[in-house]
PDB file of C-alpha atoms in Angstrom:
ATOM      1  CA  UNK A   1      59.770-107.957 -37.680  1.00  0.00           C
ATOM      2  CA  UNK A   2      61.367-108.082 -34.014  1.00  0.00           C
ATOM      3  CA  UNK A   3      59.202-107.904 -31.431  1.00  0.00           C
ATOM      4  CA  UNK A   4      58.507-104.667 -29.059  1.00  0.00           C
ATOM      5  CA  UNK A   5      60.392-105.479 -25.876  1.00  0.00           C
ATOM      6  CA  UNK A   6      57.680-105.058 -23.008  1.00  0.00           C
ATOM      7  CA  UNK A   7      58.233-102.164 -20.154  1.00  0.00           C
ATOM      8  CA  UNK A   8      60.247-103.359 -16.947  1.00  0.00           C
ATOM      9  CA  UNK A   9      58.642-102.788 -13.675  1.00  0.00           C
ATOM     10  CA  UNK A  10      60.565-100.151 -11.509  1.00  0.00           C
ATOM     11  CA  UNK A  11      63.240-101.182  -9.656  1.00  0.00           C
ATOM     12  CA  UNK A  12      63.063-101.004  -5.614  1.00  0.00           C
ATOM     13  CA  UNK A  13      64.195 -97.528  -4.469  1.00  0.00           C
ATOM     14  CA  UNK A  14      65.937 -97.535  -1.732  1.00  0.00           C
ATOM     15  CA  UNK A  15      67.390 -97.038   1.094  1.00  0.00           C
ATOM     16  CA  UNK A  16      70.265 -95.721  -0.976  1.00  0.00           C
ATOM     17  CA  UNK A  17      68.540 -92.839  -2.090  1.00  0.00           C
ATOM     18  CA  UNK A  18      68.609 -90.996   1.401  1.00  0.00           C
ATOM     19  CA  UNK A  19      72.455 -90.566   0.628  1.00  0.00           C
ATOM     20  CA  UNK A  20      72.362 -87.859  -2.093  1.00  0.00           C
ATOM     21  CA  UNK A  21      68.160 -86.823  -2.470  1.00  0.00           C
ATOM     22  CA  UNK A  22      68.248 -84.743   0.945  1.00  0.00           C
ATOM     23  CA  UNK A  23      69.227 -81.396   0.773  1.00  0.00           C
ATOM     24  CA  UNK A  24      70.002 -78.947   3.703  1.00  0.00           C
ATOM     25  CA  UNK A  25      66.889 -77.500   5.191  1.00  0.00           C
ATOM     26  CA  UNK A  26      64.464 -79.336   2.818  1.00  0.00           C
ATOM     27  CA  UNK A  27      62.203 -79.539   5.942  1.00  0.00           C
ATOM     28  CA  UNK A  28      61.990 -75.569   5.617  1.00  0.00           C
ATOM     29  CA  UNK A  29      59.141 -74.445   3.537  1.00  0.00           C
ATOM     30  CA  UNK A  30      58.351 -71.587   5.233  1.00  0.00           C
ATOM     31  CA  UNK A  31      61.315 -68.653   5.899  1.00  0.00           C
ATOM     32  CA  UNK A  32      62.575 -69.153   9.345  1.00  0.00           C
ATOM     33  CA  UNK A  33      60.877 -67.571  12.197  1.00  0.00           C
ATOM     34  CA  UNK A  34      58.338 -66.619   9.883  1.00  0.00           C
ATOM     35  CA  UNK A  35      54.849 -65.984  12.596  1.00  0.00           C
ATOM     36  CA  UNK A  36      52.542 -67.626  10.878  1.00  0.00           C
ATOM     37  CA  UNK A  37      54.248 -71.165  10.475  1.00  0.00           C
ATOM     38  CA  UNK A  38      53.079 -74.449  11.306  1.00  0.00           C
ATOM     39  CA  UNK A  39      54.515 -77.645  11.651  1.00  0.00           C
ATOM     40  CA  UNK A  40      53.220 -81.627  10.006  1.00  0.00           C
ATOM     41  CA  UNK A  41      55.208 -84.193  11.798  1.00  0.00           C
ATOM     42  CA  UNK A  42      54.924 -87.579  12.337  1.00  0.00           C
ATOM     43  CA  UNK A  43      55.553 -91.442  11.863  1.00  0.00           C
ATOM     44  CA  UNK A  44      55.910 -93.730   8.813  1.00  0.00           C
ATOM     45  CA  UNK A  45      54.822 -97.016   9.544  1.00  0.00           C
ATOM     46  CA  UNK A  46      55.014-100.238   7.757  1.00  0.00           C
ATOM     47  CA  UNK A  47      52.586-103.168   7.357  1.00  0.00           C
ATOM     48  CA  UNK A  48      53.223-104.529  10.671  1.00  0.00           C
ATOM     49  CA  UNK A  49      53.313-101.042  12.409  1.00  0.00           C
ATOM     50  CA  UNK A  50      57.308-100.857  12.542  1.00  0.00           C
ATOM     51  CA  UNK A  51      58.742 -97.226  11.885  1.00  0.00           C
ATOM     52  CA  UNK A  52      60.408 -96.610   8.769  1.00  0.00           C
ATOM     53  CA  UNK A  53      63.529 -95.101   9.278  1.00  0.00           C
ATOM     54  CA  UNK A  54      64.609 -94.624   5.626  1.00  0.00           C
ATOM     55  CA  UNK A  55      61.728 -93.400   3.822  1.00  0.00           C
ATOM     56  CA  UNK A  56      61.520 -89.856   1.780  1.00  0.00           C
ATOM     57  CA  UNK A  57      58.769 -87.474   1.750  1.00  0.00           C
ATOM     58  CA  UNK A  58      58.584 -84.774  -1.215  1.00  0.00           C
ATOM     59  CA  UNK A  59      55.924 -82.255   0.142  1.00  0.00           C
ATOM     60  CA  UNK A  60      54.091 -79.627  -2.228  1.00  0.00           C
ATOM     61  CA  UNK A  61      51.389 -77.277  -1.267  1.00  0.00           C
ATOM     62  CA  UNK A  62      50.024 -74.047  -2.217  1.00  0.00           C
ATOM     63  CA  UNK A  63      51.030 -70.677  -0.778  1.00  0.00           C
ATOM     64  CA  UNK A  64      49.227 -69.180   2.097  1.00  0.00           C
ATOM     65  CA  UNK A  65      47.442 -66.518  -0.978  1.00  0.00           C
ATOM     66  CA  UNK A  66      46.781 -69.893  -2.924  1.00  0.00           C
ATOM     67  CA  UNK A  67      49.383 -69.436  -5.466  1.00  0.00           C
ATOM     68  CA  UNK A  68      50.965 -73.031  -6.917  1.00  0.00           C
ATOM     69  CA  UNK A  69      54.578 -70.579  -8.295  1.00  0.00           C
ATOM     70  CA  UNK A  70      56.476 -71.184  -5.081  1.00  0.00           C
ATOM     71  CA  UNK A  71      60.112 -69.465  -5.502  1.00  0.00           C
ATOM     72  CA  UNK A  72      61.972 -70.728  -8.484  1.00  0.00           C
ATOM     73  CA  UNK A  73      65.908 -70.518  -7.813  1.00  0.00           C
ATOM     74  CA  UNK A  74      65.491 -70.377  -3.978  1.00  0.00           C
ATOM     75  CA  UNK A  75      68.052 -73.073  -3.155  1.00  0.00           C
ATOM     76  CA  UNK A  76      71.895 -71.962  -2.992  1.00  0.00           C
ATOM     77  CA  UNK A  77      74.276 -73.814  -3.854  1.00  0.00           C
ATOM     78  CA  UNK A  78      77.791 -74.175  -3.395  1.00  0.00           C
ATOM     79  CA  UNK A  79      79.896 -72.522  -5.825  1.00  0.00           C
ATOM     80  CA  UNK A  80      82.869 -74.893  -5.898  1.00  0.00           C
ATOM     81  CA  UNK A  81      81.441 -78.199  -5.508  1.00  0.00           C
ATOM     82  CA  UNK A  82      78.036 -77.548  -7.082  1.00  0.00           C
ATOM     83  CA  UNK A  83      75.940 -79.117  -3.974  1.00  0.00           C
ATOM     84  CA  UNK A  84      73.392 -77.300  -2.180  1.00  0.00           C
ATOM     85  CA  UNK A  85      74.297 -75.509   0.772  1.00  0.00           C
ATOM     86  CA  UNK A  86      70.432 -75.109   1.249  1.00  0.00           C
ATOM     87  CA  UNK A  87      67.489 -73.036   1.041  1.00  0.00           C
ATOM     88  CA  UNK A  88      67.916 -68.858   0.976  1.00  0.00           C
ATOM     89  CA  UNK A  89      65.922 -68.346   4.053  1.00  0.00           C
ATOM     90  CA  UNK A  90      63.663 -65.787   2.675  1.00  0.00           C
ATOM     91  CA  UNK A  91      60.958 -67.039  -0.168  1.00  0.00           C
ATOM     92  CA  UNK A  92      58.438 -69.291   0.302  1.00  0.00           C
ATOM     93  CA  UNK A  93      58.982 -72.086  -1.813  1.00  0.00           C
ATOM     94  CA  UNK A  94      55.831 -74.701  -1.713  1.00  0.00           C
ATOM     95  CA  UNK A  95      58.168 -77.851  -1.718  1.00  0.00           C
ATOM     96  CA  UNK A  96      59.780 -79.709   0.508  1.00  0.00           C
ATOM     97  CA  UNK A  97      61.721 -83.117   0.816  1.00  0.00           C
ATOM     98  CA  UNK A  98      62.547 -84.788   4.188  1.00  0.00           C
ATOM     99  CA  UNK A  99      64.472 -88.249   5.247  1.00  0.00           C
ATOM    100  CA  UNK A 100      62.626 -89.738   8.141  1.00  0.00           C
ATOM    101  CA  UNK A 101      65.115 -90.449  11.168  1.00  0.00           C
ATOM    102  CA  UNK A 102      66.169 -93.729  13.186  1.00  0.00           C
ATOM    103  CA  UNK A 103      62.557 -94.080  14.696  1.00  0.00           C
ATOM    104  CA  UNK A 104      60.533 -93.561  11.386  1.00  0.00           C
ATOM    105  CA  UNK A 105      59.518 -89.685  12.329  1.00  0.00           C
ATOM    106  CA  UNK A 106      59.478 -86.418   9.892  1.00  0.00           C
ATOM    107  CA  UNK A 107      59.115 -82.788  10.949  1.00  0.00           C
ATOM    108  CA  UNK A 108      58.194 -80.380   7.891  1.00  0.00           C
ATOM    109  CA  UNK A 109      57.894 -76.510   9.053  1.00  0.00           C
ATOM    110  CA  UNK A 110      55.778 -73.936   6.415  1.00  0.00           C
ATOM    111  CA  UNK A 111      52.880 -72.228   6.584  1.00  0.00           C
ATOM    112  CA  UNK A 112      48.875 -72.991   6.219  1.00  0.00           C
ATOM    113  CA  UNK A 113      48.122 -73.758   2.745  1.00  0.00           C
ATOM    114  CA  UNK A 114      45.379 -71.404   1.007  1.00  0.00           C
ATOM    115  CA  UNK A 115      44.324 -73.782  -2.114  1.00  0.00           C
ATOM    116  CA  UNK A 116      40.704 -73.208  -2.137  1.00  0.00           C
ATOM    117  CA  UNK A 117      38.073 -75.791  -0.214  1.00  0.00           C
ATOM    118  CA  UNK A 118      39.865 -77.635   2.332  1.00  0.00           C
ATOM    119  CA  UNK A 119      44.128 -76.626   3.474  1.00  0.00           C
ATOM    120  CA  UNK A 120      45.973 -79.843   2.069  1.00  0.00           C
ATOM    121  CA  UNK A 121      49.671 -80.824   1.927  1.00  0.00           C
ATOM    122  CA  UNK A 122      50.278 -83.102  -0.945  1.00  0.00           C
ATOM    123  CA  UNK A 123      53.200 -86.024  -0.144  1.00  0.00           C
ATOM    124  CA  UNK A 124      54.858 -88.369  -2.224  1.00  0.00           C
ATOM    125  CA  UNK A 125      56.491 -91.212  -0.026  1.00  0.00           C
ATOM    126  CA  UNK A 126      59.137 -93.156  -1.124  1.00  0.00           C
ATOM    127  CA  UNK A 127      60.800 -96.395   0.938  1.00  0.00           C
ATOM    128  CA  UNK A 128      62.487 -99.332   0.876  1.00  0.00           C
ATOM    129  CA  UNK A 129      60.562-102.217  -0.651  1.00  0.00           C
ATOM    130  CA  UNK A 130      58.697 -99.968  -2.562  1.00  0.00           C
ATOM    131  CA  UNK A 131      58.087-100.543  -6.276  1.00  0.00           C
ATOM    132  CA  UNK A 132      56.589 -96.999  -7.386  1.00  0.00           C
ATOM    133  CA  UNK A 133      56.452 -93.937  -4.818  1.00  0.00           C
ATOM    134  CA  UNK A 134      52.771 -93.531  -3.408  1.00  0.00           C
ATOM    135  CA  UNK A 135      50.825 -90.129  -3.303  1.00  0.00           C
ATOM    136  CA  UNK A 136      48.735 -88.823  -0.520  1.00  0.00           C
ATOM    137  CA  UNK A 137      47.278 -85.956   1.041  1.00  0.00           C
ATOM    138  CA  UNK A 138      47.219 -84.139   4.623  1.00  0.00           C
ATOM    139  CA  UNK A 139      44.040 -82.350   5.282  1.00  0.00           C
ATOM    140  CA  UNK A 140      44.706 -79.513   8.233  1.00  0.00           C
ATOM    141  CA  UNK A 141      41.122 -79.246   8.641  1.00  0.00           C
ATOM    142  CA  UNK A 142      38.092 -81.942   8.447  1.00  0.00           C
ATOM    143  CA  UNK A 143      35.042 -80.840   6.401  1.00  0.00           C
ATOM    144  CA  UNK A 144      33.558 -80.563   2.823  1.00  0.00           C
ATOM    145  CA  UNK A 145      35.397 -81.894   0.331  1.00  0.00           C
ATOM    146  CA  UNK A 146      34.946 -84.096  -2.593  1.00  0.00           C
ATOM    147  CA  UNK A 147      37.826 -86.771  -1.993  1.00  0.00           C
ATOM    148  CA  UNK A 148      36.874 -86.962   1.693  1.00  0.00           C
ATOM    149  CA  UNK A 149      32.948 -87.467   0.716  1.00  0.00           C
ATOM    150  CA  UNK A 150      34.108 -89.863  -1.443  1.00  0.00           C
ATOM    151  CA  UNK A 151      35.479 -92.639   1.491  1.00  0.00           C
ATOM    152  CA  UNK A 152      33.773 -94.291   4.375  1.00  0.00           C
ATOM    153  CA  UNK A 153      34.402 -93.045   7.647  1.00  0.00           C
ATOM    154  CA  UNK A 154      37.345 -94.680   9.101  1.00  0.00           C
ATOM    155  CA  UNK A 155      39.345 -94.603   5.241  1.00  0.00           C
ATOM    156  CA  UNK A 156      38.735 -90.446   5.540  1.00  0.00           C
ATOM    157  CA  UNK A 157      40.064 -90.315   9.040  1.00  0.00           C
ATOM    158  CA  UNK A 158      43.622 -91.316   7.486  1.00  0.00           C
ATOM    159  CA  UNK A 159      43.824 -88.221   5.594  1.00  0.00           C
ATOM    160  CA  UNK A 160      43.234 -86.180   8.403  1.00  0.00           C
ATOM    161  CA  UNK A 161      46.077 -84.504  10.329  1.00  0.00           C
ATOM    162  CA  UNK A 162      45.435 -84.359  14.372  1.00  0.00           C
ATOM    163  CA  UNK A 163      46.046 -80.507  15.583  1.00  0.00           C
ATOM    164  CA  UNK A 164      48.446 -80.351  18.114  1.00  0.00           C
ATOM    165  CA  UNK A 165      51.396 -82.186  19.005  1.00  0.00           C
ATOM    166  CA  UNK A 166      51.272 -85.659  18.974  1.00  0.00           C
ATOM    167  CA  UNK A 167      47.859 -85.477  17.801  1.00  0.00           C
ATOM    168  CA  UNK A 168      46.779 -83.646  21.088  1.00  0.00           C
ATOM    169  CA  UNK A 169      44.735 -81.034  20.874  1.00  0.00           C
ATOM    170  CA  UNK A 170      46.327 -77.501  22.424  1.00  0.00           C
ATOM    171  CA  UNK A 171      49.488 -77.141  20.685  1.00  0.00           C
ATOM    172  CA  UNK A 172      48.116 -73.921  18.097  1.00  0.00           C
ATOM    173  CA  UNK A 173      49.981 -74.841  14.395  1.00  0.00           C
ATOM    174  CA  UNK A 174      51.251 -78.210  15.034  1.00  0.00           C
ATOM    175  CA  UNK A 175      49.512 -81.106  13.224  1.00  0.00           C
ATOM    176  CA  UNK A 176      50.406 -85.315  13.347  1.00  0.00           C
ATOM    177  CA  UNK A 177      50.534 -87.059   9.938  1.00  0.00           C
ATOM    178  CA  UNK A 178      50.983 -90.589  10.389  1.00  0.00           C
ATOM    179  CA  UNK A 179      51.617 -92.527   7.552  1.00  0.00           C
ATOM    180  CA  UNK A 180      50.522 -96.578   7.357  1.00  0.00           C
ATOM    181  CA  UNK A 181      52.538 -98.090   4.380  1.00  0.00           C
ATOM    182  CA  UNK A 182      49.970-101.122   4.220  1.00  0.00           C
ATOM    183  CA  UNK A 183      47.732-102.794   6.785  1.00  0.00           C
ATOM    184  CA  UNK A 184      45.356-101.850   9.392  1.00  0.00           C
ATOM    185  CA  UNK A 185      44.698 -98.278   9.437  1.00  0.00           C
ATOM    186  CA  UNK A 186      46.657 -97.788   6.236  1.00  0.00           C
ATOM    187  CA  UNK A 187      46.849 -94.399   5.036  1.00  0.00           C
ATOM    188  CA  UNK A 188      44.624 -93.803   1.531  1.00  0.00           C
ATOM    189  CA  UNK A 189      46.787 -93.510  -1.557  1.00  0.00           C
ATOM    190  CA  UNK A 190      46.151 -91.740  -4.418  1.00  0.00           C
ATOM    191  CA  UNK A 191      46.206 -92.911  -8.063  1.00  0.00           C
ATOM    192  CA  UNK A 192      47.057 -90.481 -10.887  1.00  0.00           C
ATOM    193  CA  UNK A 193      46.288 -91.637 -14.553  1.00  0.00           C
TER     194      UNK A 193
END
């Protein structure tokens, strides 16, 4: 009887991936000009605090009525070569993917979530030198919540996105989400079984 080969461990995933995974206005969540959007922007950072200039965020979140169904066949894409030319403009779609540039930052434009308890974006980061992507959350708001109970203090405070720009307070529907790959401050990661 042969023996059951064992399962490889997943291969390193980038930075190639940034060539083909982005698609035009993937930072667009919300329909353009839309008065109620908001903005999450902000750094990924690696163990020793460098930016990350090739990483890739997928973002998912529920619609500002709480609804997961997002808008199914909202990107276009180009008749003749098959690629996408991009989002329609219009629908809400609840997902997102953005590259982050030369100095490590992202900018992701949609509107508040309205899952109930606490507003939350989820994120999925993938980057270079990792083995398996790495799930996360962004709160908007800091209060109840049984994942944030659930961590000391300082762990909790990585899960919460700053209101304003550049984590300054004053800047109504902008929010900082920093992201620490590993290290001091690192950002808390979420395990799904």
């Amino acid at each position: 009887m042969a023996e059951r080969p064992l399962p490889t461990p997943s291969h390193t995933i980038g930075p190639f991936y940034g060539h083909a995974l982005p698609f035009p206005d993937g930072d667009r969540i919300a329909p353009q000009g839309h008065p109620d959007a908001i903005s999450l922007h902000g750094h990924v950072y690696d163990g020793a605090r460098r930016p990350v200039p090739d990483a890739l965020l997928d973002f998912w979140q529920a619609a500002p009525d709480g609804s997961l169904t997002g808008a199914p066949g909202s990107l276009r894409r180009d008749p003749s070569t098959g690629g996408f030319l991009g989002r329609n403009g219009v629908d809400f779609t609840g997902y997102g993917r953005v590259p982050t540039d030369a100095d490590g930052h992202y900018a992701l434009h949609t509107l508040r979530p309205g899952n109930s308890g606490l507003p939350y974006i989820s994120v999925c980061v993938f980057a270079r030198g990792l083995t398996h992507h790495l799930f996360t959350r962004a709160y908007l708001a800091d209060g109840p919540d049984p994942l944030l109970d659930s961590l000391p203090a300082e762990r909790r405070a990585t899960l919460v996105a700053a209101e304003g720009v550049n984590g300054m307070k004053g800047t109504k529907g902008a929010y900082r989400f920093d992201i620490r790959l590993q290290g001091e401050g690192e950002t808390v990661f979420l395990e799904f079984q």
